[in-house]
Coordinates of C-alpha atoms in Angstrom, one line a residue:
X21 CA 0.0 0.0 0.0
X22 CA 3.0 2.3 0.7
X23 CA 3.9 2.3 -2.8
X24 CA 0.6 4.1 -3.9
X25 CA 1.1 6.9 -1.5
X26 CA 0.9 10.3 -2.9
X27 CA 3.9 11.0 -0.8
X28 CA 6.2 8.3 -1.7
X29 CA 5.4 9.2 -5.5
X30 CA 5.9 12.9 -5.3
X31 CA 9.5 11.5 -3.5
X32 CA 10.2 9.3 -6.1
X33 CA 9.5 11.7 -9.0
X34 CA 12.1 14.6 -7.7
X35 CA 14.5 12.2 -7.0
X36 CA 14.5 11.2 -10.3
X37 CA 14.4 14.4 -11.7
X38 CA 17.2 15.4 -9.3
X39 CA 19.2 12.9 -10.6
X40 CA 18.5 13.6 -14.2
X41 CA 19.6 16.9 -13.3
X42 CA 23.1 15.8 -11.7
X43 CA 23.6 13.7 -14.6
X44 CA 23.2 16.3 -17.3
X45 CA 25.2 18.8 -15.2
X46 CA 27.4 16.3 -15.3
X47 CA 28.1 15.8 -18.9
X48 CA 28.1 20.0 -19.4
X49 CA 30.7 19.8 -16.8
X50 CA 33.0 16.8 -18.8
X51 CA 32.1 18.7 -22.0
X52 CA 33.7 22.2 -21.2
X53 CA 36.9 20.2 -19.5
X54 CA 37.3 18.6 -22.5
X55 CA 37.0 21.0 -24.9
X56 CA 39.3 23.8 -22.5
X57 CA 36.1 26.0 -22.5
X58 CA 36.7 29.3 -20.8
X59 CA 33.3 28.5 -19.3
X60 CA 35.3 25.9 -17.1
X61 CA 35.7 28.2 -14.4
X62 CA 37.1 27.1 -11.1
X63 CA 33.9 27.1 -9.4
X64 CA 32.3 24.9 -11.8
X65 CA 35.8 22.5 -11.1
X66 CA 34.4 22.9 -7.9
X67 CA 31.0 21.1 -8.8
X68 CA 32.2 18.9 -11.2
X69 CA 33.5 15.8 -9.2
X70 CA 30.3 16.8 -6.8
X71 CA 27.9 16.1 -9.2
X72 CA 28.7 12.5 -9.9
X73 CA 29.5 11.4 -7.0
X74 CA 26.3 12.8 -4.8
X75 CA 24.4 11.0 -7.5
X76 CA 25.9 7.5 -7.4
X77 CA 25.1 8.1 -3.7
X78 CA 21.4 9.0 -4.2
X79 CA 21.4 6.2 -6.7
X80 CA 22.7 3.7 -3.8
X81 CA 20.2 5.1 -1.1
X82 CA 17.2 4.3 -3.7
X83 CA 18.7 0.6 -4.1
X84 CA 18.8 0.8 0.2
X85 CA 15.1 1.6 0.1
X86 CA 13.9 -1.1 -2.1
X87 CA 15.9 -3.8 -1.0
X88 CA 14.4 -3.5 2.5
X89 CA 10.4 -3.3 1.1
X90 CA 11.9 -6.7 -1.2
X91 CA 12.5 -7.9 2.2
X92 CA 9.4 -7.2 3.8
X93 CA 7.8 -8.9 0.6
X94 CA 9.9 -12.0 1.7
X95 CA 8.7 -12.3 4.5
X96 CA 5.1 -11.5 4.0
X97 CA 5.6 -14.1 1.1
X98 CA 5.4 -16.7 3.7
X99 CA 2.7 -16.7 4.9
X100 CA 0.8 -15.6 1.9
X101 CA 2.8 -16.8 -1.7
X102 CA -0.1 -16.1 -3.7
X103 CA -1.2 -12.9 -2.9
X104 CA 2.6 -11.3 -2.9
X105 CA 3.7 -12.8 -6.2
X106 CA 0.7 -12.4 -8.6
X107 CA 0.9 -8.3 -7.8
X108 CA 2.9 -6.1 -9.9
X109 CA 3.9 -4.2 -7.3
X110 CA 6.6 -6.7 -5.8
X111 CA 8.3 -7.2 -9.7
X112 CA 7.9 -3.5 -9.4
X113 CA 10.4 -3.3 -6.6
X114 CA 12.8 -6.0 -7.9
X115 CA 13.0 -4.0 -11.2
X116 CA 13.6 -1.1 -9.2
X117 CA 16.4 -2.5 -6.9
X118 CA 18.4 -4.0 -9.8
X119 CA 18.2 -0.4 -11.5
X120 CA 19.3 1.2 -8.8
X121 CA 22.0 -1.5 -7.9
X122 CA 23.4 -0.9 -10.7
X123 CA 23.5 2.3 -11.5
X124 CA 24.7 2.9 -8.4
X125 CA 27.8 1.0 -9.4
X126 CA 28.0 2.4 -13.2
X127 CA 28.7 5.8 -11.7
X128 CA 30.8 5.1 -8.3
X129 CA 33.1 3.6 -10.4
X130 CA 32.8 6.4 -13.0
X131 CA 33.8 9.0 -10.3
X132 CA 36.6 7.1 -8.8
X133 CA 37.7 6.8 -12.9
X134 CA 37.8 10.8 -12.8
X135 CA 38.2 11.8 -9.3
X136 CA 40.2 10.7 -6.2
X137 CA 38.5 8.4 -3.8
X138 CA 39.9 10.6 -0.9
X139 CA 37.2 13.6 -2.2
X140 CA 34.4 10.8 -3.8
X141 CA 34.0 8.2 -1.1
X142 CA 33.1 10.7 1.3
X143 CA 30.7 12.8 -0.5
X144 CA 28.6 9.6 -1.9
X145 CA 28.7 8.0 1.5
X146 CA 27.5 11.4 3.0
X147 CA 24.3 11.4 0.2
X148 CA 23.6 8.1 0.8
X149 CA 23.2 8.6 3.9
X150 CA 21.0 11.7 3.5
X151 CA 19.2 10.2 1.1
X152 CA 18.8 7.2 2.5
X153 CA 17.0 8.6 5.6
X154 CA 15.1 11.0 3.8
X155 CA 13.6 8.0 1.6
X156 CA 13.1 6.2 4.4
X157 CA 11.1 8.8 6.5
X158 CA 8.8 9.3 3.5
X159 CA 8.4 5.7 2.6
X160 CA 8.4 4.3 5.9
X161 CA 6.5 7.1 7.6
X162 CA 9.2 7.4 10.1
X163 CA 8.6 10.9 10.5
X164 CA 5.5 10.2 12.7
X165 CA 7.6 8.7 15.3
X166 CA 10.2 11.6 15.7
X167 CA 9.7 14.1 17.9
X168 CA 10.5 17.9 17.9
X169 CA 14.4 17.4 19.2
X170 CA 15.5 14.5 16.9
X171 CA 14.2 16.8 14.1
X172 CA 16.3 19.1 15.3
X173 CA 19.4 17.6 15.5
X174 CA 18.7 15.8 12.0
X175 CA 18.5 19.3 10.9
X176 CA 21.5 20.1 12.3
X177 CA 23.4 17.5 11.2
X178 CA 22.2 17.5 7.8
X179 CA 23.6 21.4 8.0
X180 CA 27.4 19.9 9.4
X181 CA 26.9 17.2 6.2
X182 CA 26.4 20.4 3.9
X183 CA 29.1 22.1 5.6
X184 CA 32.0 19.4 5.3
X185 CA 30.8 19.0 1.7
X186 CA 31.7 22.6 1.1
X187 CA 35.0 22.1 2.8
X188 CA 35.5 19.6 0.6
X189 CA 34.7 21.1 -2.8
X190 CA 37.2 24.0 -1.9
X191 CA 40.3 22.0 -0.8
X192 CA 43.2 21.9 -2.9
X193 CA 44.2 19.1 -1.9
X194 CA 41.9 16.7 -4.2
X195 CA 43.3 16.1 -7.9
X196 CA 41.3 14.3 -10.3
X197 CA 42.8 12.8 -13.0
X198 CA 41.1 14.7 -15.6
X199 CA 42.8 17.4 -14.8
X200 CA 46.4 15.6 -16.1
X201 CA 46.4 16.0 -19.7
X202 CA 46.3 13.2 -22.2
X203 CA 49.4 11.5 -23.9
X204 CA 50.6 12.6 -27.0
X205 CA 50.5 9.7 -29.8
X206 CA 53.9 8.6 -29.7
X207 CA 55.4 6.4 -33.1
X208 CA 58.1 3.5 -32.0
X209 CA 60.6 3.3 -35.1
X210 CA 63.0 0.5 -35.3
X211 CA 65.7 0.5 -37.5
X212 CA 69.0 -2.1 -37.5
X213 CA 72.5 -0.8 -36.2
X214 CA 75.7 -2.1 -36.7
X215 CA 76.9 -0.8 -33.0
X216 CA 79.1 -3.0 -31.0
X217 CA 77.2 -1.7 -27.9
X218 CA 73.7 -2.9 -29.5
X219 CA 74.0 -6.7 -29.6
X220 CA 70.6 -7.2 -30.8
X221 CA 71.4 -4.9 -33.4
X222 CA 68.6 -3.3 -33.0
X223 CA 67.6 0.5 -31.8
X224 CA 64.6 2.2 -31.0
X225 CA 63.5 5.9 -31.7
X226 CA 60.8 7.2 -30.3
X227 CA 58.9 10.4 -32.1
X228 CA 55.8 12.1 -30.7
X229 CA 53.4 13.2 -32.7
X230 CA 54.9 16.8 -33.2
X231 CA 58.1 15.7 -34.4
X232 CA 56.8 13.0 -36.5
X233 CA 55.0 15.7 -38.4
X234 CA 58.7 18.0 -38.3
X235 CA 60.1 14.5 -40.0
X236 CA 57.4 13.9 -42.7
X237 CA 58.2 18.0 -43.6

């Protein structure tokens, strides 16, 4: 029944569209480093590794959510097989839960590609986390159960969250590998020598891509 709450659907929809939106920001972001836009300005440096790696955190709280209501399922399963598994709902929640799953995992390992671990790990465990509880007080109805000073110190530590995030962003400490330029092509020329010190007789020259050009002219 939880699943056809308006609540839970209204959660669902701007989480997805929150994710769309950290995706897309995403690729904007990968598009102007790429190209050396002077768009690329240091604050949106700043965002970039953010942006993917708050949503492979949002991502993994969803997957958190679903796999516990696939639990309760399981268990309610028991006692009555027929009713659980002839409703859409439960293949609902397993489609869901392998989506999530694996996004999840598409984009972790996407940020730790691009970014260091020491900036990503903490700011998708820090998401999934928020997220996580967020979800799980909408979905769960959780929130009926908390009183006036939990509230208040979730709030408060939701604010500490934001704030080490920010720390985070603005340390120079973090380097991504993005930021390290690519390799030049590099062409491998061997050629025999009659050295005494080459025994092979063999010897290697290696051109970059510049000076194989300077040869050609």
């Amino acid at each position: 029944n939880r699943l056809h709450d308006k609540d839970f659907a209204v959660y669902l929809f701007f989480t997805l569209v929150l994710c769309s939106l950290l995706y897309v920001g995403f690729l904007r972001a990968e598009y102007l480093r790429r190209t050396h836009s002077p768009r690329y300005t240091k604050l949106i440096a700043r965002i970039h590794p953010l942006l993917v790696s708050s949503l492979s955190g949002i991502l993994g709280a969803q997957s958190l959510l679903f796999a516990k209501a696939l639990m309760l399922l399981m268990i309610a399963g028991y006692s009555n097989t027929h009713y659980v598994y002839t409703k859409y709902e439960t293949y609902f929640v397993i489609f869901a839960l392998i989506f999530f799953l694996g996004t999840q995992i598409h984009y972790l390992n996407l940020s730790l590609q691009r970014f260091e671990a020491i900036f990503v790990l903490p700011v998708y465990q820090v998401f999934w986390i928020m997220s996580g509880v967020f979800g799980a007080v909408i979905f769960y109805r959780e929130f009926e159960e908390i009183s006036f000073v939990r509230s208040l110190f979730i709030t408060i530590g939701f604010l500490m969250i934001i704030l080490g995030i920010y720390m985070l962003s603005i340390s120079t400490s973090h380097k991504h590998c993005s930021d390290i330029p690519l390799k030049k092509n590099i062409q491998i020329i061997i050629h025999s020598s009659n050295d005494n010190n080459n025994k092979n007789g063999l010897s290697f020259v290696v051109l970059s891509e510049e000076e194989e050009e300077q040869q050609q002219e």
